[in-house]
Amino acid sequence: MIPIAKPYLTERESEAAEQAVLSGWVAQGPNVKEFERRFAEYTGAKFAVAISNCTAALHLCMIVTGVGPGDEVICPSMSYIATANCIRYTGASAVFAEVDPVNFNLDPADAESKITSRTKAILVAHQLGMPADLEKFRKICDRHNLKLIEDAACATGSSYKGKKIGCHSELVCFSFHPRKVITTGEGGMVTTSSESLRDRLTLLRQHAMASSSIDRHASAGKLSEDHVELGYNYRMTDIQAAIGIVQLERLDSIIEERRIIAKEYISGLSEIEWISLPTEEEGYFSNYQSFALRIHPGSPVTRDELIRVLGESGISTRKGVMTAHRETAYRDIYRDVNLPVSEAASDNSLMIPLYAPMSNDDIKRVINEIKKAFEV
Ligand SMILES: Cc1ncc(COP(=O)(O)O)c(C=O)c1O
């Protein structure tokens, strides 16, 4: 079976994890600090704060933005459910806007049309690794005095207008779940341009404890441990960070491999008139965290048939990105929500295998089986 995704871990990550274990410092410590330093340097952001996962990172970003009960945050419904969940954790409402039908990123015009006097922020996701149009969202947010937060769970190493995702907005959240381009098992990061937000995130991730673990360790019990507000345990471990440091060093070469596979798919599948493929417009650079095909109306093969046929020939696929408003946890609250573009995009798309390293034979097999399904 060709899997849909596979983490790219080597002896180097294994050795780094072993060293962290043997050092005795296994919770948040010096490796986390170093991972943050390198991640900020890589993305061109001023600061980076490591968090236990991207969902927790998004939750903290809502809190530091002041989002709470009665507020609204605009986001796509067509995204992993964590995008909307992090808004609801605070007691605020997620207000769903439509997405672009091909690249599945939040539609700026529809997002702007959903702004009300209660809107506090726009949470834009870089879906499947393809950057959203940040300049347009920046203008909308400035026009309406809103905060712009980026859900860059899928976009580590992607770039927009020549600059890495992570340095464009005040708050950008990343995921290092094994489905992502680099992984720490579970893991997340926030990059920020604001020193005060960095300090607040650092505080909140550690129970809002006034002193850090490193400071307390060095003080040998002399530092007091005041908890200055309601905090969380959203820490990353030093074992995870040790793996992350190695993964980050390899990130650009991993993305290079992924982009070669994406190119092969695009040239191999473009003759099928019934599908559309991801398009990388001028100024957009995707890490191709996932590769989605969209099946056109009237196609002789439906999305679900294609999934079945590929599965029977040993190729794993996944249905397109979900829509949160149709999930059980949302359905009743969002009964009156009308998102035909998102629903059609979700229902008619699927993800095909893309991971590094992927053999040429496997890439060809995927292309050939899809062409065979469409009798091309
Ligand atoms: C767009 C998006 N946001 C948030 C998340 C949550 O990331 P994590 O699993 O690190 O909490 C994911 C994970 O799949 C995602 O795809």
XYZ file of C-alpha atoms and ligand atoms in Angstrom:
392
model
C 0.000 0.000 0.000
C 1.325 3.454 -0.858
C 0.545 5.577 2.233
C -0.965 9.038 2.053
C 1.855 10.544 4.130
C 4.916 9.466 6.048
C 7.151 11.387 8.460
C 10.733 11.719 7.199
C 12.775 10.779 10.281
C 16.333 9.487 10.223
C 19.112 8.267 12.518
C 19.960 11.917 13.150
C 16.597 12.643 14.837
C 16.887 9.377 16.735
C 20.345 10.323 18.052
C 19.184 13.819 19.004
C 16.256 12.360 20.968
C 18.586 9.889 22.668
C 20.955 12.675 23.695
C 18.072 14.647 25.156
C 16.944 11.604 27.140
C 20.444 10.885 28.417
C 20.978 14.531 29.378
C 18.256 14.134 32.004
C 16.544 17.338 30.864
C 13.451 15.929 29.199
C 10.771 18.578 29.826
C 10.896 22.129 28.429
C 14.486 23.337 28.664
C 17.554 24.327 26.606
C 16.586 22.387 23.458
C 13.226 24.159 23.358
C 15.017 27.498 23.645
C 17.377 26.582 20.814
C 14.550 25.275 18.610
C 12.704 28.577 19.117
C 15.803 30.595 18.246
C 16.383 28.635 15.057
C 12.712 28.663 14.037
C 12.554 32.447 14.383
C 15.752 32.744 12.343
C 14.421 30.362 9.656
C 11.092 32.149 9.242
C 12.507 35.657 9.597
C 10.186 36.301 12.555
C 11.383 38.307 15.520
C 10.378 35.684 18.096
C 9.195 32.088 18.266
C 7.468 30.335 21.167
C 7.281 26.524 21.182
C 3.925 25.056 22.237
C 2.709 21.491 22.765
C 0.730 21.477 19.485
C -0.781 23.894 16.986
C -4.281 23.726 18.482
C -2.917 24.907 21.837
C -0.874 27.555 19.997
C -4.030 28.845 18.280
C -5.892 28.829 21.593
C -3.189 30.954 23.236
C -3.217 33.345 20.262
C -6.953 33.859 20.742
C -6.375 34.605 24.430
C -3.523 37.076 23.863
C -5.623 38.806 21.188
C -8.299 39.320 23.831
C -10.890 37.125 22.088
C -13.625 36.073 24.517
C -17.361 35.560 25.027
C -19.474 37.722 22.710
C -16.677 38.194 20.174
C -16.590 36.837 16.636
C -13.587 35.569 14.688
C -13.887 34.954 10.944
C -12.272 31.776 9.636
C -12.823 29.084 6.993
C -15.164 26.212 7.808
C -13.224 24.180 5.252
C -10.184 23.539 7.405
C -9.169 21.042 10.019
C -11.634 21.452 12.916
C -8.913 22.857 15.223
C -9.093 26.151 13.289
C -12.634 26.762 14.517
C -12.300 24.952 17.850
C -9.644 27.336 19.144
C -12.109 30.223 18.768
C -14.900 28.360 20.559
C -12.579 27.422 23.473
C -12.636 31.104 24.466
C -16.432 31.408 24.407
C -16.296 33.443 21.175
C -18.084 32.449 17.947
C -16.373 31.193 14.827
C -17.963 32.921 11.837
C -17.389 30.936 8.668
C -16.535 32.462 5.316
C -16.139 30.757 1.946
C -12.912 29.523 0.371
C -11.354 29.741 -3.055
C -12.693 26.746 -5.037
C -9.282 25.651 -6.359
C -6.706 26.383 -3.647
C -9.179 26.143 -0.746
C -7.895 29.270 1.011
C -10.210 31.763 2.725
C -11.948 34.059 0.224
C -10.995 37.663 1.191
C -14.173 39.262 -0.218
C -16.479 36.796 1.525
C -14.510 37.151 4.763
C -14.871 40.940 4.603
C -18.625 40.632 3.997
C -18.954 38.701 7.285
C -17.451 41.468 9.465
C -19.777 42.843 12.150
C -19.324 45.167 15.126
C -18.451 42.035 17.178
C -15.632 40.851 14.906
C -12.286 40.859 16.668
C -9.992 39.021 14.265
C -9.630 37.082 11.029
C -8.009 33.664 11.340
C -6.653 32.721 7.941
C -5.365 29.202 7.196
C -2.723 28.360 4.583
C -4.568 25.296 3.422
C -2.503 22.210 2.530
C 0.625 24.395 2.559
C -0.474 26.908 -0.111
C -0.171 30.449 1.262
C -3.313 32.562 1.486
C -3.320 36.073 0.030
C -1.910 37.803 3.111
C -1.699 41.272 1.553
C -5.438 41.296 0.914
C -6.186 40.111 4.445
C -3.796 42.679 5.917
C -5.643 45.465 4.072
C -9.052 44.182 5.220
C -7.877 43.922 8.828
C -6.349 47.403 8.766
C -9.507 48.839 7.208
C -11.715 47.379 9.965
C -9.219 47.573 12.824
C -9.052 43.776 13.256
C -6.244 41.432 14.250
C -4.913 39.030 11.626
C -3.895 35.603 12.938
C -2.434 32.912 10.680
C -3.153 29.206 11.052
C 0.044 28.023 9.379
C -0.294 24.459 10.717
C 0.344 23.185 7.187
C 2.723 25.889 5.979
C 6.123 25.418 7.640
C 8.622 26.414 4.945
C 6.048 27.889 2.540
C 6.611 31.463 1.327
C 4.468 34.402 0.300
C 5.873 37.225 -1.883
C 9.436 36.059 -1.295
C 9.243 35.799 2.503
C 8.691 32.740 4.624
C 5.334 32.214 6.318
C 5.899 33.264 9.910
C 7.191 36.798 9.402
C 4.137 38.481 7.855
C 1.767 38.840 10.818
C 1.814 39.461 14.531
C 0.758 35.895 15.381
C 1.407 32.813 13.237
C 0.832 29.211 14.433
C 2.595 26.084 13.122
C 2.089 22.339 13.636
C 4.668 19.569 13.859
C 2.152 16.722 13.838
C 3.440 13.699 11.838
C 1.163 14.614 8.882
C 3.093 17.875 8.470
C 6.318 18.463 6.483
C 8.446 18.265 9.624
C 7.445 16.631 12.866
C 8.285 16.437 16.543
C 5.631 13.756 17.193
C 3.211 16.338 18.512
C 4.307 19.949 18.551
C 3.572 23.525 17.661
C 5.127 26.976 17.430
C 3.945 30.563 17.413
C 6.008 33.189 15.658
C 5.405 36.786 16.560
C 6.743 40.222 15.778
C 5.847 41.496 19.241
C 8.049 41.155 22.297
C 5.140 41.685 24.672
C 3.100 38.956 22.940
C 6.119 36.641 23.085
C 6.336 37.264 26.830
C 2.617 36.668 27.353
C 2.629 33.426 25.299
C 5.679 32.204 27.209
C 3.907 32.900 30.471
C 0.576 31.312 29.548
C 2.065 28.090 28.169
C 3.606 27.397 31.581
C 0.717 27.837 34.034
C 1.390 31.608 34.016
C 4.253 30.882 36.385
C 6.314 34.009 36.882
C 9.701 32.215 36.615
C 10.889 29.788 33.894
C 12.043 26.195 34.578
C 15.607 27.168 33.621
C 15.588 30.124 36.051
C 14.142 28.003 38.854
C 16.674 25.231 38.207
C 19.537 27.749 38.372
C 18.185 29.333 41.562
C 18.210 25.976 43.436
C 14.860 26.637 45.107
C 15.404 30.295 45.947
C 12.915 31.672 43.374
C 9.287 31.874 44.440
C 6.623 30.466 42.114
C 3.812 32.969 41.802
C 1.141 32.153 39.189
C 0.085 35.539 37.961
C -3.048 34.649 35.934
C -5.004 31.636 34.683
C -2.403 29.664 32.724
C -2.084 26.364 30.872
C 0.314 23.492 30.484
C 1.024 23.859 26.775
C 4.752 23.105 26.940
C 6.869 21.271 24.392
C 9.396 18.758 25.773
C 13.149 18.950 25.194
C 13.004 15.523 23.511
C 10.554 16.912 20.945
C 12.628 20.066 20.472
C 15.802 17.994 19.921
C 14.007 16.194 17.080
C 12.635 19.504 15.820
C 16.095 21.074 15.582
C 17.262 18.297 13.247
C 14.014 18.331 11.240
C 14.341 22.103 10.791
C 17.897 21.711 9.483
C 16.535 19.284 6.882
C 13.366 21.238 6.093
C 14.475 22.927 2.868
C 15.758 19.697 1.357
C 12.561 17.878 2.391
C 10.492 20.596 0.699
C 12.655 20.373 -2.415
C 11.860 16.657 -2.654
C 8.153 17.296 -2.094
C 8.083 19.946 -4.795
C 9.673 17.580 -7.314
C 6.888 15.060 -6.614
C 4.218 17.776 -6.916
C 5.709 18.828 -10.268
C 5.585 15.221 -11.489
C 1.947 14.974 -10.456
C 1.067 18.244 -12.166
C 2.721 17.292 -15.446
C 1.458 13.691 -15.298
C -2.152 14.519 -14.460
C -2.739 17.793 -16.314
C -4.112 16.045 -19.404
C -7.110 14.772 -17.401
C -9.770 17.321 -18.267
C -12.021 16.275 -15.348
C -9.740 17.411 -12.552
C -8.135 20.609 -11.336
C -4.743 20.617 -9.666
C -3.126 23.017 -7.185
C -1.873 26.198 -8.833
C 1.025 28.176 -7.481
C 0.584 31.734 -8.683
C 3.395 34.285 -8.941
C 4.678 35.087 -5.440
C 3.317 31.895 -3.885
C 5.596 29.022 -2.820
C 3.982 25.903 -1.371
C 5.691 23.246 0.715
C 3.106 20.817 -0.765
C 2.241 19.471 2.625
C -0.677 17.767 0.887
C -1.632 17.403 -2.752
C -5.348 17.652 -3.538
C -7.236 16.959 -6.751
C -10.621 18.487 -7.394
C -13.057 16.526 -9.555
C -15.202 18.635 -11.897
C -18.973 18.321 -12.151
C -20.016 15.814 -14.828
C -16.830 13.788 -14.454
C -17.250 10.146 -15.517
C -15.580 9.170 -12.198
C -16.828 10.614 -8.907
C -14.534 11.491 -6.011
C -15.714 8.523 -3.972
C -15.293 6.125 -6.915
C -11.759 7.378 -7.430
C -10.973 6.828 -3.745
C -12.348 3.277 -3.989
C -10.531 2.395 -7.224
C -7.202 3.757 -5.958
C -7.650 1.956 -2.647
C -8.223 -1.319 -4.498
C -4.967 -0.811 -6.369
C -3.016 -0.186 -3.173
C -2.988 3.612 -3.124
C -4.100 5.421 0.021
C -6.072 8.617 -0.371
C -8.111 10.891 1.901
C -11.308 12.804 1.286
C -10.836 16.550 0.787
C -10.420 18.919 3.711
C -13.452 18.725 6.012
C -15.972 21.489 6.693
C -16.392 22.195 10.403
C -20.007 23.397 10.163
C -21.199 19.945 9.064
C -19.495 18.079 11.915
C -21.684 16.827 14.770
C -20.020 19.194 17.254
C -21.062 22.166 15.089
C -24.114 21.092 13.091
C -26.829 22.300 15.454
C -25.232 25.669 16.145
C -24.492 26.287 12.455
C -27.772 24.922 11.014
C -28.476 28.114 9.062
C -24.986 28.561 7.668
C -24.830 28.504 3.889
C -21.416 27.665 2.411
C -22.023 26.048 -0.999
C -18.508 26.737 -2.321
C -16.820 25.155 0.710
C -19.168 22.164 0.722
C -18.664 21.462 -2.987
C -14.886 21.896 -2.660
C -14.765 19.495 0.280
C -17.095 16.929 -1.294
C -15.379 16.822 -4.686
C -11.736 16.750 -3.686
C -9.315 14.158 -2.424
C -5.708 14.017 -1.283
C -3.242 11.681 -2.984
C 0.033 10.326 -1.512
C 2.871 12.805 -1.209
C 5.799 12.304 1.134
C 9.558 12.338 1.005
C 11.254 10.152 0.041
C 8.764 8.713 -2.447
C 10.137 6.398 -5.116
C 9.785 7.252 -8.803
C 7.962 3.956 -9.291
C 5.377 4.893 -6.662
C 4.895 8.385 -8.135
C 4.368 6.837 -11.581
C 2.022 4.216 -10.161
C -0.182 6.902 -8.593
C -0.279 8.901 -11.837
C -0.991 5.833 -13.972
C -3.762 4.513 -11.736
C -5.504 7.910 -11.718
C -5.222 8.136 -15.527
C -6.533 4.602 -15.832
C -9.537 5.488 -13.663
C -10.356 8.329 -16.073
C -9.480 6.159 -19.091
C -6.824 8.664 -20.237
C -5.211 23.851 9.361
C -4.890 23.164 10.657
N -4.970 23.849 11.801
C -4.676 23.302 12.985
C -4.263 21.979 13.081
C -3.973 21.401 14.432
O -2.625 21.047 14.583
P -2.157 20.131 15.807
O -2.505 18.728 15.454
O -0.676 20.359 15.884
O -2.863 20.610 17.021
C -4.159 21.223 11.916
C -3.730 19.822 11.999
O -4.003 18.991 11.200
C -4.485 21.818 10.671
O -4.393 21.139 9.520
